[in-house]
Short mmCIF file of C-alpha atoms in Angstrom, two decimals:
data_model
loop_
_atom_site.label_atom_id
_atom_site.label_comp_id
_atom_site.label_asym_id
_atom_site.label_seq_id
_atom_site.Cartn_x
_atom_site.Cartn_y
_atom_site.Cartn_z
CA UNK A 1 -17.19 14.73 9.60
CA UNK A 2 -16.62 13.11 12.36
CA UNK A 3 -17.30 15.31 15.40
CA UNK A 4 -20.84 16.05 14.11
CA UNK A 5 -21.71 12.53 14.55
CA UNK A 6 -19.86 12.03 18.07
CA UNK A 7 -20.19 13.99 21.60
CA UNK A 8 -16.93 13.42 21.42
CA UNK A 9 -14.07 15.49 20.98
CA UNK A 10 -12.24 15.05 17.54
CA UNK A 11 -8.65 15.80 17.16
CA UNK A 12 -6.18 16.00 14.59
CA UNK A 13 -3.03 13.61 15.72
CA UNK A 14 0.05 15.80 16.95
CA UNK A 15 3.07 13.55 17.51
CA UNK A 16 4.36 13.05 21.38
CA UNK A 17 0.70 13.63 22.13
CA UNK A 18 -1.19 11.77 25.26
CA UNK A 19 -3.74 8.74 24.70
CA UNK A 20 -6.57 9.62 26.23
CA UNK A 21 -9.61 8.04 26.54
CA UNK A 22 -12.15 9.63 25.35
CA UNK A 23 -10.93 11.31 22.63
CA UNK A 24 -11.12 10.87 18.83
CA UNK A 25 -7.59 11.65 16.61
CA UNK A 26 -7.03 11.94 13.02
CA UNK A 27 -4.85 10.49 11.00
CA UNK A 28 -2.98 14.07 9.28
CA UNK A 29 -1.77 14.01 5.72
CA UNK A 30 1.28 12.31 4.53
CA UNK A 31 2.18 11.02 8.17
CA UNK A 32 1.63 7.61 9.66
CA UNK A 33 0.02 8.09 12.77
CA UNK A 34 1.89 5.20 15.08
CA UNK A 35 1.95 4.33 18.84
CA UNK A 36 4.92 4.27 20.77
CA UNK A 37 3.94 3.08 24.50
CA UNK A 38 1.01 5.74 26.17
CA UNK A 39 2.05 8.62 23.40
CA UNK A 40 0.93 9.52 19.80
CA UNK A 41 3.88 9.74 17.09
CA UNK A 42 3.46 11.35 13.83
CA UNK A 43 5.89 10.45 10.75
CA UNK A 44 7.03 10.80 7.57
CA UNK A 45 8.12 7.13 7.60
CA UNK A 46 8.28 5.09 4.54
CA UNK A 47 4.98 4.58 2.57
CA UNK A 48 2.86 1.73 2.86
CA UNK A 49 1.09 0.07 -0.01
CA UNK A 50 1.85 3.75 -2.08
CA UNK A 51 0.32 5.62 0.59
CA UNK A 52 1.49 7.61 4.07
CA UNK A 53 -1.16 7.62 6.31
CA UNK A 54 -1.01 3.83 6.48
CA UNK A 55 -3.81 1.61 8.28
CA UNK A 56 -1.36 -1.77 8.48
CA UNK A 57 1.43 0.61 9.93
CA UNK A 58 -1.24 1.80 12.19
CA UNK A 59 -2.90 -1.47 12.98
CA UNK A 60 0.96 -3.05 13.57
CA UNK A 61 2.09 -0.61 16.33
CA UNK A 62 -0.61 -0.44 18.18
CA UNK A 63 -0.55 -4.25 18.41
CA UNK A 64 2.99 -4.04 18.81
CA UNK A 65 2.49 -1.97 21.78
CA UNK A 66 -0.55 -3.09 23.47
CA UNK A 67 -1.25 -6.99 22.22
CA UNK A 68 -5.11 -8.16 23.64
CA UNK A 69 -5.73 -4.80 24.38
CA UNK A 70 -6.23 -3.91 20.49
CA UNK A 71 -9.43 -4.08 18.41
CA UNK A 72 -8.90 -4.21 14.66
CA UNK A 73 -11.54 -2.93 12.55
CA UNK A 74 -12.00 -2.93 8.72
CA UNK A 75 -14.36 -1.01 6.93
CA UNK A 76 -15.29 -1.27 3.28
CA UNK A 77 -12.05 -0.33 0.67
CA UNK A 78 -10.61 -1.42 -1.90
CA UNK A 79 -7.80 -4.08 -2.97
CA UNK A 80 -6.14 -5.12 0.53
CA UNK A 81 -5.25 -2.27 3.09
CA UNK A 82 -5.25 -3.53 6.43
CA UNK A 83 -5.00 -6.94 5.97
CA UNK A 84 -1.03 -7.44 7.69
CA UNK A 85 -1.86 -4.96 9.96
CA UNK A 86 -5.28 -6.63 10.83
CA UNK A 87 -2.99 -10.64 10.80
CA UNK A 88 -0.75 -8.53 13.29
CA UNK A 89 -3.47 -7.38 15.81
CA UNK A 90 -4.31 -11.11 15.99
CA UNK A 91 -1.00 -12.04 15.99
CA UNK A 92 -0.83 -10.52 19.46
CA UNK A 93 -3.97 -11.90 20.90
CA UNK A 94 -5.66 -8.62 19.67
CA UNK A 95 -9.73 -8.39 18.20
CA UNK A 96 -10.28 -8.52 14.52
CA UNK A 97 -13.53 -7.09 13.64
CA UNK A 98 -14.83 -7.00 10.08
CA UNK A 99 -17.19 -5.51 8.25
CA UNK A 100 -19.67 -8.00 6.36
CA UNK A 101 -18.97 -7.84 2.68
CA UNK A 102 -21.99 -7.44 1.45
CA UNK A 103 -22.84 -4.68 3.08
CA UNK A 104 -19.78 -2.98 1.98
CA UNK A 105 -19.29 0.02 -1.05
CA UNK A 106 -16.18 -1.55 -1.54
CA UNK A 107 -15.98 -5.12 -0.73
CA UNK A 108 -12.17 -6.02 -1.42
CA UNK A 109 -10.84 -5.08 1.94
CA UNK A 110 -13.01 -7.21 4.17
CA UNK A 111 -12.97 -10.05 1.68
CA UNK A 112 -8.94 -9.82 1.95
CA UNK A 113 -9.09 -9.79 5.34
CA UNK A 114 -11.01 -12.80 6.05
CA UNK A 115 -9.20 -14.40 4.05
CA UNK A 116 -5.67 -14.19 5.67
CA UNK A 117 -7.19 -13.57 9.26
CA UNK A 118 -9.59 -14.89 11.60
CA UNK A 119 -11.75 -12.30 12.68
CA UNK A 120 -13.83 -12.32 16.45
CA UNK A 121 -16.40 -11.06 14.45
CA UNK A 122 -17.84 -10.72 10.73
CA UNK A 123 -20.62 -7.99 11.56
CA UNK A 124 -22.37 -4.39 10.35
CA UNK A 125 -21.34 -1.79 11.26
CA UNK A 126 -24.66 -1.33 13.04
CA UNK A 127 -24.11 -4.33 14.95
CA UNK A 128 -20.32 -2.96 15.83
CA UNK A 129 -20.75 -0.77 18.74
CA UNK A 130 -22.03 -3.37 21.16
CA UNK A 131 -19.27 -5.97 19.63
CA UNK A 132 -16.97 -3.52 20.36
CA UNK A 133 -18.14 -2.91 24.10
CA UNK A 134 -19.04 -6.61 24.70
CA UNK A 135 -14.83 -7.49 23.46
CA UNK A 136 -14.12 -4.28 25.50
CA UNK A 137 -15.89 -5.72 29.17
CA UNK A 138 -13.32 -9.53 28.91
CA UNK A 139 -11.33 -9.31 31.00
CA UNK A 140 -7.38 -9.95 29.78
CA UNK A 141 -5.34 -13.06 29.28
CA UNK A 142 -2.45 -13.39 32.18
CA UNK A 143 -0.29 -14.82 30.00
CA UNK A 144 0.79 -11.86 26.60
CA UNK A 145 2.26 -13.41 23.20
CA UNK A 146 5.11 -11.43 22.51
CA UNK A 147 5.77 -9.43 19.12
CA UNK A 148 7.86 -11.31 16.36
CA UNK A 149 11.23 -9.84 15.57
CA UNK A 150 8.99 -8.65 12.38
CA UNK A 151 6.57 -6.94 13.83
CA UNK A 152 9.28 -4.36 16.05
CA UNK A 153 11.75 -3.93 12.55
CA UNK A 154 8.19 -2.87 10.85
CA UNK A 155 6.84 -0.60 13.16
CA UNK A 156 10.55 1.03 13.66
CA UNK A 157 10.74 1.07 10.04
CA UNK A 158 7.72 2.87 10.22
CA UNK A 159 8.57 5.26 12.89
CA UNK A 160 11.28 6.63 10.52
CA UNK A 161 13.93 4.79 12.16
CA UNK A 162 17.09 2.89 10.33
CA UNK A 163 16.07 -0.88 11.34
CA UNK A 164 16.06 -2.43 7.38
CA UNK A 165 20.15 -2.13 7.62
CA UNK A 166 20.39 -4.74 11.47
CA UNK A 167 17.13 -6.29 10.70
CA UNK A 168 16.85 -6.50 6.53
CA UNK A 169 18.27 -10.10 6.78
CA UNK A 170 15.59 -11.06 9.22
CA UNK A 171 12.58 -10.02 7.30
CA UNK A 172 12.69 -12.90 4.64
CA UNK A 173 14.86 -13.45 1.66
CA UNK A 174 15.01 -11.58 -1.56
CA UNK A 175 12.20 -11.50 -4.22
CA UNK A 176 12.32 -11.66 -7.94
CA UNK A 177 10.58 -8.47 -7.86
CA UNK A 178 11.70 -5.25 -7.57
CA UNK A 179 10.37 -1.75 -5.73
CA UNK A 180 8.30 0.11 -8.03
CA UNK A 181 8.84 3.30 -6.20
CA UNK A 182 12.76 2.90 -6.20
CA UNK A 183 14.22 0.08 -7.65
CA UNK A 184 15.19 -1.53 -5.23
CA UNK A 185 15.12 -5.33 -4.84
CA UNK A 186 12.09 -6.44 -2.36
CA UNK A 187 12.56 -8.60 0.76
CA UNK A 188 9.44 -11.46 0.74
CA UNK A 189 7.94 -11.66 4.08
CA UNK A 190 5.38 -14.19 4.76
CA UNK A 191 3.37 -15.11 7.45
CA UNK A 192 1.71 -17.85 7.42
CA UNK A 193 -1.32 -17.48 4.58
CA UNK A 194 0.21 -13.81 3.95
CA UNK A 195 2.61 -12.87 1.59
CA UNK A 196 3.92 -9.06 1.52
CA UNK A 197 7.13 -7.47 0.11
CA UNK A 198 9.95 -4.54 1.69
CA UNK A 199 12.60 -2.43 -0.13
CA UNK A 200 15.93 -1.98 1.73
CA UNK A 201 14.26 2.04 1.36
CA UNK A 202 11.10 0.58 3.56
CA UNK A 203 8.47 0.99 1.19
CA UNK A 204 6.33 -2.05 1.71
CA UNK A 205 3.65 -3.35 -0.83
CA UNK A 206 0.71 -6.34 -0.62
CA UNK A 207 0.75 -8.88 -3.67
CA UNK A 208 -2.51 -6.49 -5.39
CA UNK A 209 -0.67 -2.85 -4.06
CA UNK A 210 2.68 -4.40 -6.41
CA UNK A 211 0.43 -6.01 -8.93
CA UNK A 212 -1.77 -2.78 -9.88
CA UNK A 213 1.11 -0.73 -9.72
CA UNK A 214 3.29 -2.86 -12.30
CA UNK A 215 0.55 -2.70 -14.03
CA UNK A 216 0.93 1.06 -14.11
CA UNK A 217 4.20 0.88 -15.38
CA UNK A 218 3.16 -1.33 -18.25
CA UNK A 219 0.65 1.36 -19.11
CA UNK A 220 3.55 4.02 -18.51
CA UNK A 221 6.17 2.62 -20.99
CA UNK A 222 3.91 2.13 -24.03
CA UNK A 223 2.38 5.13 -23.29
CA UNK A 224 5.88 6.18 -23.52
CA UNK A 225 7.17 4.22 -26.69
CA UNK A 226 3.70 5.26 -28.37
CA UNK A 227 4.64 8.85 -27.76
CA UNK A 228 8.22 8.66 -29.30
CA UNK A 229 6.95 6.83 -32.31
CA UNK A 230 4.22 9.55 -32.66
CA UNK A 231 7.11 12.30 -32.28
CA UNK A 232 9.70 10.35 -35.12
CA UNK A 233 6.51 10.03 -37.24
CA UNK A 234 6.04 13.81 -37.01
CA UNK A 235 10.15 14.65 -37.10
CA UNK A 236 10.17 12.42 -41.04
CA UNK A 237 6.94 14.05 -42.22
CA UNK A 238 8.88 17.53 -41.70
CA UNK A 239 11.61 15.85 -42.88
CA UNK A 240 9.74 15.00 -45.87
CA UNK A 241 8.03 18.15 -46.70
CA UNK A 242 12.19 19.68 -47.11
CA UNK A 243 13.52 16.83 -48.78
CA UNK A 244 13.78 17.99 -52.87
CA UNK A 245 14.96 14.81 -53.99
CA UNK A 246 12.55 12.19 -54.82
CA UNK A 247 14.78 9.36 -53.89
CA UNK A 248 14.88 11.09 -49.76
CA UNK A 249 10.70 11.74 -50.14
CA UNK A 250 10.83 8.07 -51.09
CA UNK A 251 12.98 6.51 -48.20
CA UNK A 252 11.09 9.03 -45.18
CA UNK A 253 7.71 8.38 -46.67
CA UNK A 254 8.82 4.71 -46.13
CA UNK A 255 9.86 5.33 -42.92
CA UNK A 256 6.63 7.03 -42.24
CA UNK A 257 4.42 4.00 -42.38
CA UNK A 258 6.98 1.75 -41.09
CA UNK A 259 6.51 3.53 -37.93
CA UNK A 260 2.88 4.34 -38.77
CA UNK A 261 2.24 0.17 -38.64
CA UNK A 262 4.78 0.33 -35.44
CA UNK A 263 2.51 2.34 -33.76
CA UNK A 264 -0.38 0.60 -34.18
CA UNK A 265 0.94 -2.73 -33.21
CA UNK A 266 2.17 -0.71 -29.96
CA UNK A 267 -1.85 0.92 -29.29
CA UNK A 268 -3.26 -3.55 -29.80
CA UNK A 269 -0.75 -4.71 -27.61
CA UNK A 270 -1.31 -1.80 -24.97
CA UNK A 271 -5.69 -2.83 -25.60
CA UNK A 272 -4.27 -6.30 -25.15
CA UNK A 273 -2.27 -6.88 -22.57
#
């Protein structure tokens, strides 16, 4: 689709490939697309916001390696993916461009970026090429802002390096939450107004993604409880049908009625949560 819209060659990114002017490299499924000096890296590092490839990992590695030479752009999308990565771009002196939320099909990602990052331009898509050309022609600053230790550690984590063992204490304090993917304790990372979470394995979450995952866990728990109650009710009906003694039939009938009431309560709680 992209190749049909540009005269530039468009290829799948490959591990170790040099960065070539005029070539468009696209992330491949289930692998992070990262920068490592002047080459591309394709890794299977921990997921961020339950995705791989992840936009935050890409932007962060670009900011870490190229500082003010990076232009990061956030387009339409749901939740808050890309905000942490765009913050890293700005933190290293790069340029942040955000699609106008009013134009975006899904405005959540642009709105989140604008809440936490001082964008250099907020534009409709058709105005972005001229802005990119203008920013690209600007003279780079003489002194470069150094990357933070957190940015370096997180970039190494995305590379699938064992950076947490030696650097986890530098990331931030332990939070009260657990990782939805591995049940490990989450570390809280705070960068000005931006708060994120990362576990000891390396899984990373924005607040909105973590909230969504916890909500999914609650829904799943209700479904599992309801299924177990209904299975038990079916067994009780079989027991009642097979029972010969009147007192046993009565006992099973009472238990069935209790289960049916309990199932009704669970459904009500599930619908209201």
